[in-house]
């Protein structure tokens, strides 16, 4: 049976993945904090993305642009004018909603989720960018915006990157980090929040190759989710309708995931054409084009953009990995996370807290720490400790028992099969590395 969002949120809080933010003050409007396990897993999600997008490619380089930057960027990019959602007020209860997300909106019969009325004000555009002031004076001249996408940093640094990297299309600039949107209706746990993390590649291609690269990136990105453990049947590619397209896109496909409430977007893969480079060239007066030193050919590349959400994707990986079964007649919850994504890859568990086991358990921990993120737990019964590690998705437990003192061997327990094998400490690093099979 599919897991509910309530259960995912419960597990995330109970086990230290994600906490409601400012909970001691009653929470703060759909914002969340990432706890000890959440930071590990989110890093792993981003690391897996970086590895596949940058590390394993020769033609992609990284970037980390400022979150707060010139408002001229957002004026030129069209976000000031166009990055809006349709806002309506319910005339009966005065609540505000995003028009296209009201129940029944798709059939033309929307109703208020709060009071059920169908009497709304005319929809008006609401800009999603957070506005702030830079410096000590709060006037029009000091207005700045928190970036609503990591993209744009890639475009405004296009000439800088080309100058230092000697790249020629097709090539990419990758960036991950925080983005901010003043969403009208955040919700579904970390699916839609006002502060979130994105992982975005801007891939610059010759204009006549754009269609081919759009198809290439749709396939690549779909495969990435599958390789990291999401069953293929929980994913689909969906083309945007012309009405859905962003102001910069000539064609977009969403990678969608089967969330407990239905299909939802994990990533958008768009053909941004030469929209952004041309817009910034015009607004800044700078030349933003590729010039081929061999042929003298000059042109403005098209951009294919796979844009994924890191926080949203982390939740999808947890949902896809969530399962329940029975071990020895006892029910258990197990997160069958890919070892690359699991917060801990190994837990070192001395069978008892007795002093005689501690030195050898610590020795085992120190052996494994350089090759894997390790947890160390010597509290409670071994059964309860196994159950905790299953629930947080740790692929391997290494148990140190009293026999270890005689035979210098430990037990490796596999999360998915619960099978146990005895391995000499001298061969442990090799045995663990082979099982995690990066
Ligand atoms: N640069 C293009 C862009 O930002 P997007 O489809 O608006 O495209 C890309 O965003 C991804 O960022 C989405 O597929 C989603 O995973 C994530 N995302 C967008 N808004 C979000 C929000 N409010 N909360 C969490 N994740 C969000």
PDB file of N, CA and C in Angstrom, residues 8 34 41-42 44-46 48-49 190-193 196-199 221 224-226 228-230 235 255-257 259 264-268 307-321 337 341:
ATOM      1  N   UNK A   8       4.932  10.023   5.942  1.00  0.00           N
ATOM      2  CA  UNK A   8       6.271  10.476   5.542  1.00  0.00           C
ATOM      3  C   UNK A   8       6.717  11.632   6.439  1.00  0.00           C
ATOM      4  N   UNK A  34      16.089  21.190   8.166  1.00  0.00           N
ATOM      5  CA  UNK A  34      16.622  19.852   7.885  1.00  0.00           C
ATOM      6  C   UNK A  34      17.484  19.415   9.061  1.00  0.00           C
ATOM      7  N   UNK A  41      21.133  13.431   3.944  1.00  0.00           N
ATOM      8  CA  UNK A  41      20.486  12.910   2.726  1.00  0.00           C
ATOM      9  C   UNK A  41      20.411  13.971   1.629  1.00  0.00           C
ATOM     10  N   UNK A  42      20.106  15.208   2.017  1.00  0.00           N
ATOM     11  CA  UNK A  42      20.027  16.278   1.016  1.00  0.00           C
ATOM     12  C   UNK A  42      21.391  16.487   0.337  1.00  0.00           C
ATOM     13  N   UNK A  44      23.539  14.185  -0.064  1.00  0.00           N
ATOM     14  CA  UNK A  44      23.739  13.028  -0.944  1.00  0.00           C
ATOM     15  C   UNK A  44      22.969  13.177  -2.255  1.00  0.00           C
ATOM     16  N   UNK A  45      21.747  13.734  -2.167  1.00  0.00           N
ATOM     17  CA  UNK A  45      20.953  13.956  -3.386  1.00  0.00           C
ATOM     18  C   UNK A  45      21.707  14.926  -4.295  1.00  0.00           C
ATOM     19  N   UNK A  46      22.186  16.020  -3.697  1.00  0.00           N
ATOM     20  CA  UNK A  46      22.881  17.035  -4.499  1.00  0.00           C
ATOM     21  C   UNK A  46      24.209  16.478  -5.033  1.00  0.00           C
ATOM     22  N   UNK A  48      24.854  13.375  -5.733  1.00  0.00           N
ATOM     23  CA  UNK A  48      24.555  12.427  -6.828  1.00  0.00           C
ATOM     24  C   UNK A  48      24.259  13.195  -8.115  1.00  0.00           C
ATOM     25  N   UNK A  49      23.560  14.312  -7.988  1.00  0.00           N
ATOM     26  CA  UNK A  49      23.262  15.147  -9.164  1.00  0.00           C
ATOM     27  C   UNK A  49      24.567  15.728  -9.733  1.00  0.00           C
ATOM     28  N   UNK A 190       7.239  19.197   2.056  1.00  0.00           N
ATOM     29  CA  UNK A 190       8.270  20.015   1.401  1.00  0.00           C
ATOM     30  C   UNK A 190       8.105  20.081  -0.117  1.00  0.00           C
ATOM     31  N   UNK A 191       6.957  19.613  -0.628  1.00  0.00           N
ATOM     32  CA  UNK A 191       6.751  19.650  -2.081  1.00  0.00           C
ATOM     33  C   UNK A 191       6.772  21.095  -2.579  1.00  0.00           C
ATOM     34  N   UNK A 192       5.984  21.943  -1.959  1.00  0.00           N
ATOM     35  CA  UNK A 192       5.967  23.355  -2.379  1.00  0.00           C
ATOM     36  C   UNK A 192       6.196  24.224  -1.156  1.00  0.00           C
ATOM     37  N   UNK A 193       7.377  24.831  -1.094  1.00  0.00           N
ATOM     38  CA  UNK A 193       7.738  25.688   0.032  1.00  0.00           C
ATOM     39  C   UNK A 193       8.208  27.029  -0.524  1.00  0.00           C
ATOM     40  N   UNK A 196      13.574  26.798  -0.920  1.00  0.00           N
ATOM     41  CA  UNK A 196      13.843  25.418  -1.343  1.00  0.00           C
ATOM     42  C   UNK A 196      15.169  25.375  -2.085  1.00  0.00           C
ATOM     43  N   UNK A 197      15.607  24.175  -2.414  1.00  0.00           N
ATOM     44  CA  UNK A 197      16.884  24.065  -3.135  1.00  0.00           C
ATOM     45  C   UNK A 197      16.659  23.493  -4.521  1.00  0.00           C
ATOM     46  N   UNK A 198      17.391  24.051  -5.466  1.00  0.00           N
ATOM     47  CA  UNK A 198      17.306  23.595  -6.852  1.00  0.00           C
ATOM     48  C   UNK A 198      18.655  23.083  -7.344  1.00  0.00           C
ATOM     49  N   UNK A 199      18.599  22.297  -8.402  1.00  0.00           N
ATOM     50  CA  UNK A 199      19.816  21.809  -9.064  1.00  0.00           C
ATOM     51  C   UNK A 199      19.565  22.047 -10.552  1.00  0.00           C
ATOM     52  N   UNK A 221      17.790  12.513 -17.708  1.00  0.00           N
ATOM     53  CA  UNK A 221      17.284  12.859 -16.382  1.00  0.00           C
ATOM     54  C   UNK A 221      16.328  11.797 -15.846  1.00  0.00           C
ATOM     55  N   UNK A 224      18.340   9.023 -14.479  1.00  0.00           N
ATOM     56  CA  UNK A 224      19.015   9.346 -13.209  1.00  0.00           C
ATOM     57  C   UNK A 224      18.150   8.931 -12.022  1.00  0.00           C
ATOM     58  N   UNK A 225      16.871   9.275 -12.084  1.00  0.00           N
ATOM     59  CA  UNK A 225      15.965   8.910 -10.985  1.00  0.00           C
ATOM     60  C   UNK A 225      15.845   7.388 -10.869  1.00  0.00           C
ATOM     61  N   UNK A 226      15.792   6.718 -12.023  1.00  0.00           N
ATOM     62  CA  UNK A 226      15.645   5.256 -12.006  1.00  0.00           C
ATOM     63  C   UNK A 226      16.903   4.614 -11.422  1.00  0.00           C
ATOM     64  N   UNK A 228      18.844   5.729  -9.302  1.00  0.00           N
ATOM     65  CA  UNK A 228      18.940   5.954  -7.855  1.00  0.00           C
ATOM     66  C   UNK A 228      17.748   5.372  -7.099  1.00  0.00           C
ATOM     67  N   UNK A 229      17.004   4.510  -7.771  1.00  0.00           N
ATOM     68  CA  UNK A 229      16.058   3.682  -7.026  1.00  0.00           C
ATOM     69  C   UNK A 229      14.581   3.973  -7.187  1.00  0.00           C
ATOM     70  N   UNK A 230      14.189   4.982  -7.969  1.00  0.00           N
ATOM     71  CA  UNK A 230      12.751   5.208  -8.128  1.00  0.00           C
ATOM     72  C   UNK A 230      12.237   4.256  -9.217  1.00  0.00           C
ATOM     73  N   UNK A 235       7.372   7.122 -12.442  1.00  0.00           N
ATOM     74  CA  UNK A 235       7.846   8.318 -13.147  1.00  0.00           C
ATOM     75  C   UNK A 235       7.171   8.431 -14.507  1.00  0.00           C
ATOM     76  N   UNK A 255       9.481  15.982 -15.650  1.00  0.00           N
ATOM     77  CA  UNK A 255       9.598  14.639 -15.088  1.00  0.00           C
ATOM     78  C   UNK A 255       8.649  14.634 -13.903  1.00  0.00           C
ATOM     79  N   UNK A 256       7.643  13.763 -13.962  1.00  0.00           N
ATOM     80  CA  UNK A 256       6.652  13.722 -12.878  1.00  0.00           C
ATOM     81  C   UNK A 256       6.777  12.418 -12.092  1.00  0.00           C
ATOM     82  N   UNK A 257       6.411  12.536 -10.827  1.00  0.00           N
ATOM     83  CA  UNK A 257       6.523  11.405  -9.888  1.00  0.00           C
ATOM     84  C   UNK A 257       5.132  11.124  -9.312  1.00  0.00           C
ATOM     85  N   UNK A 259       3.257  10.966  -6.597  1.00  0.00           N
ATOM     86  CA  UNK A 259       3.147  11.312  -5.179  1.00  0.00           C
ATOM     87  C   UNK A 259       1.874  10.677  -4.609  1.00  0.00           C
ATOM     88  N   UNK A 264       3.053  14.635  -9.726  1.00  0.00           N
ATOM     89  CA  UNK A 264       3.566  15.978  -9.435  1.00  0.00           C
ATOM     90  C   UNK A 264       4.960  16.132 -10.019  1.00  0.00           C
ATOM     91  N   UNK A 265       5.332  17.387 -10.324  1.00  0.00           N
ATOM     92  CA  UNK A 265       6.600  17.659 -11.010  1.00  0.00           C
ATOM     93  C   UNK A 265       7.814  17.484 -10.086  1.00  0.00           C
ATOM     94  N   UNK A 266       8.841  16.809 -10.605  1.00  0.00           N
ATOM     95  CA  UNK A 266      10.134  16.757  -9.918  1.00  0.00           C
ATOM     96  C   UNK A 266      11.124  17.689 -10.586  1.00  0.00           C
ATOM     97  N   UNK A 267      10.959  17.821 -11.899  1.00  0.00           N
ATOM     98  CA  UNK A 267      11.958  18.536 -12.685  1.00  0.00           C
ATOM     99  C   UNK A 267      11.328  19.015 -13.980  1.00  0.00           C
ATOM    100  N   UNK A 268      11.712  20.221 -14.406  1.00  0.00           N
ATOM    101  CA  UNK A 268      11.268  20.706 -15.711  1.00  0.00           C
ATOM    102  C   UNK A 268      12.467  20.741 -16.647  1.00  0.00           C
ATOM    103  N   UNK A 307      15.993  21.438 -14.934  1.00  0.00           N
ATOM    104  CA  UNK A 307      15.918  22.172 -13.655  1.00  0.00           C
ATOM    105  C   UNK A 307      15.167  21.321 -12.642  1.00  0.00           C
ATOM    106  N   UNK A 308      15.923  20.818 -11.653  1.00  0.00           N
ATOM    107  CA  UNK A 308      15.316  19.906 -10.676  1.00  0.00           C
ATOM    108  C   UNK A 308      15.256  20.563  -9.306  1.00  0.00           C
ATOM    109  N   UNK A 309      14.368  20.075  -8.462  1.00  0.00           N
ATOM    110  CA  UNK A 309      14.281  20.546  -7.086  1.00  0.00           C
ATOM    111  C   UNK A 309      14.969  19.532  -6.178  1.00  0.00           C
ATOM    112  N   UNK A 310      15.934  19.990  -5.374  1.00  0.00           N
ATOM    113  CA  UNK A 310      16.662  19.044  -4.517  1.00  0.00           C
ATOM    114  C   UNK A 310      15.807  18.603  -3.331  1.00  0.00           C
ATOM    115  N   UNK A 311      15.138  19.575  -2.702  1.00  0.00           N
ATOM    116  CA  UNK A 311      14.350  19.237  -1.516  1.00  0.00           C
ATOM    117  C   UNK A 311      13.132  18.387  -1.902  1.00  0.00           C
ATOM    118  N   UNK A 312      12.480  18.764  -2.995  1.00  0.00           N
ATOM    119  CA  UNK A 312      11.320  18.007  -3.459  1.00  0.00           C
ATOM    120  C   UNK A 312      11.731  16.592  -3.876  1.00  0.00           C
ATOM    121  N   UNK A 313      12.888  16.505  -4.522  1.00  0.00           N
ATOM    122  CA  UNK A 313      13.373  15.205  -4.990  1.00  0.00           C
ATOM    123  C   UNK A 313      13.747  14.301  -3.817  1.00  0.00           C
ATOM    124  N   UNK A 314      14.323  14.908  -2.774  1.00  0.00           N
ATOM    125  CA  UNK A 314      14.662  14.106  -1.596  1.00  0.00           C
ATOM    126  C   UNK A 314      13.395  13.451  -1.034  1.00  0.00           C
ATOM    127  N   UNK A 315      12.316  14.222  -1.004  1.00  0.00           N
ATOM    128  CA  UNK A 315      11.055  13.657  -0.498  1.00  0.00           C
ATOM    129  C   UNK A 315      10.581  12.521  -1.399  1.00  0.00           C
ATOM    130  N   UNK A 316      10.720  12.694  -2.712  1.00  0.00           N
ATOM    131  CA  UNK A 316      10.288  11.641  -3.636  1.00  0.00           C
ATOM    132  C   UNK A 316      11.100  10.359  -3.416  1.00  0.00           C
ATOM    133  N   UNK A 317      12.404  10.521  -3.179  1.00  0.00           N
ATOM    134  CA  UNK A 317      13.228   9.328  -2.930  1.00  0.00           C
ATOM    135  C   UNK A 317      12.767   8.613  -1.652  1.00  0.00           C
ATOM    136  N   UNK A 318      12.385   9.387  -0.642  1.00  0.00           N
ATOM    137  CA  UNK A 318      11.918   8.759   0.605  1.00  0.00           C
ATOM    138  C   UNK A 318      10.604   8.024   0.362  1.00  0.00           C
ATOM    139  N   UNK A 319       9.688   8.669  -0.365  1.00  0.00           N
ATOM    140  CA  UNK A 319       8.385   8.032  -0.634  1.00  0.00           C
ATOM    141  C   UNK A 319       8.585   6.727  -1.421  1.00  0.00           C
ATOM    142  N   UNK A 320       9.448   6.783  -2.447  1.00  0.00           N
ATOM    143  CA  UNK A 320       9.640   5.600  -3.290  1.00  0.00           C
ATOM    144  C   UNK A 320      10.316   4.476  -2.504  1.00  0.00           C
ATOM    145  N   UNK A 321      11.137   4.852  -1.508  1.00  0.00           N
ATOM    146  CA  UNK A 321      11.901   3.837  -0.767  1.00  0.00           C
ATOM    147  C   UNK A 321      11.112   3.250   0.400  1.00  0.00           C
ATOM    148  N   UNK A 337      16.481   2.846   0.594  1.00  0.00           N
ATOM    149  CA  UNK A 337      17.183   3.906  -0.138  1.00  0.00           C
ATOM    150  C   UNK A 337      18.416   3.362  -0.843  1.00  0.00           C
ATOM    151  N   UNK A 341      22.302   7.488  -1.471  1.00  0.00           N
ATOM    152  CA  UNK A 341      21.407   8.525  -0.935  1.00  0.00           C
ATOM    153  C   UNK A 341      21.162   8.392   0.564  1.00  0.00           C
TER     154      UNK A 341
END
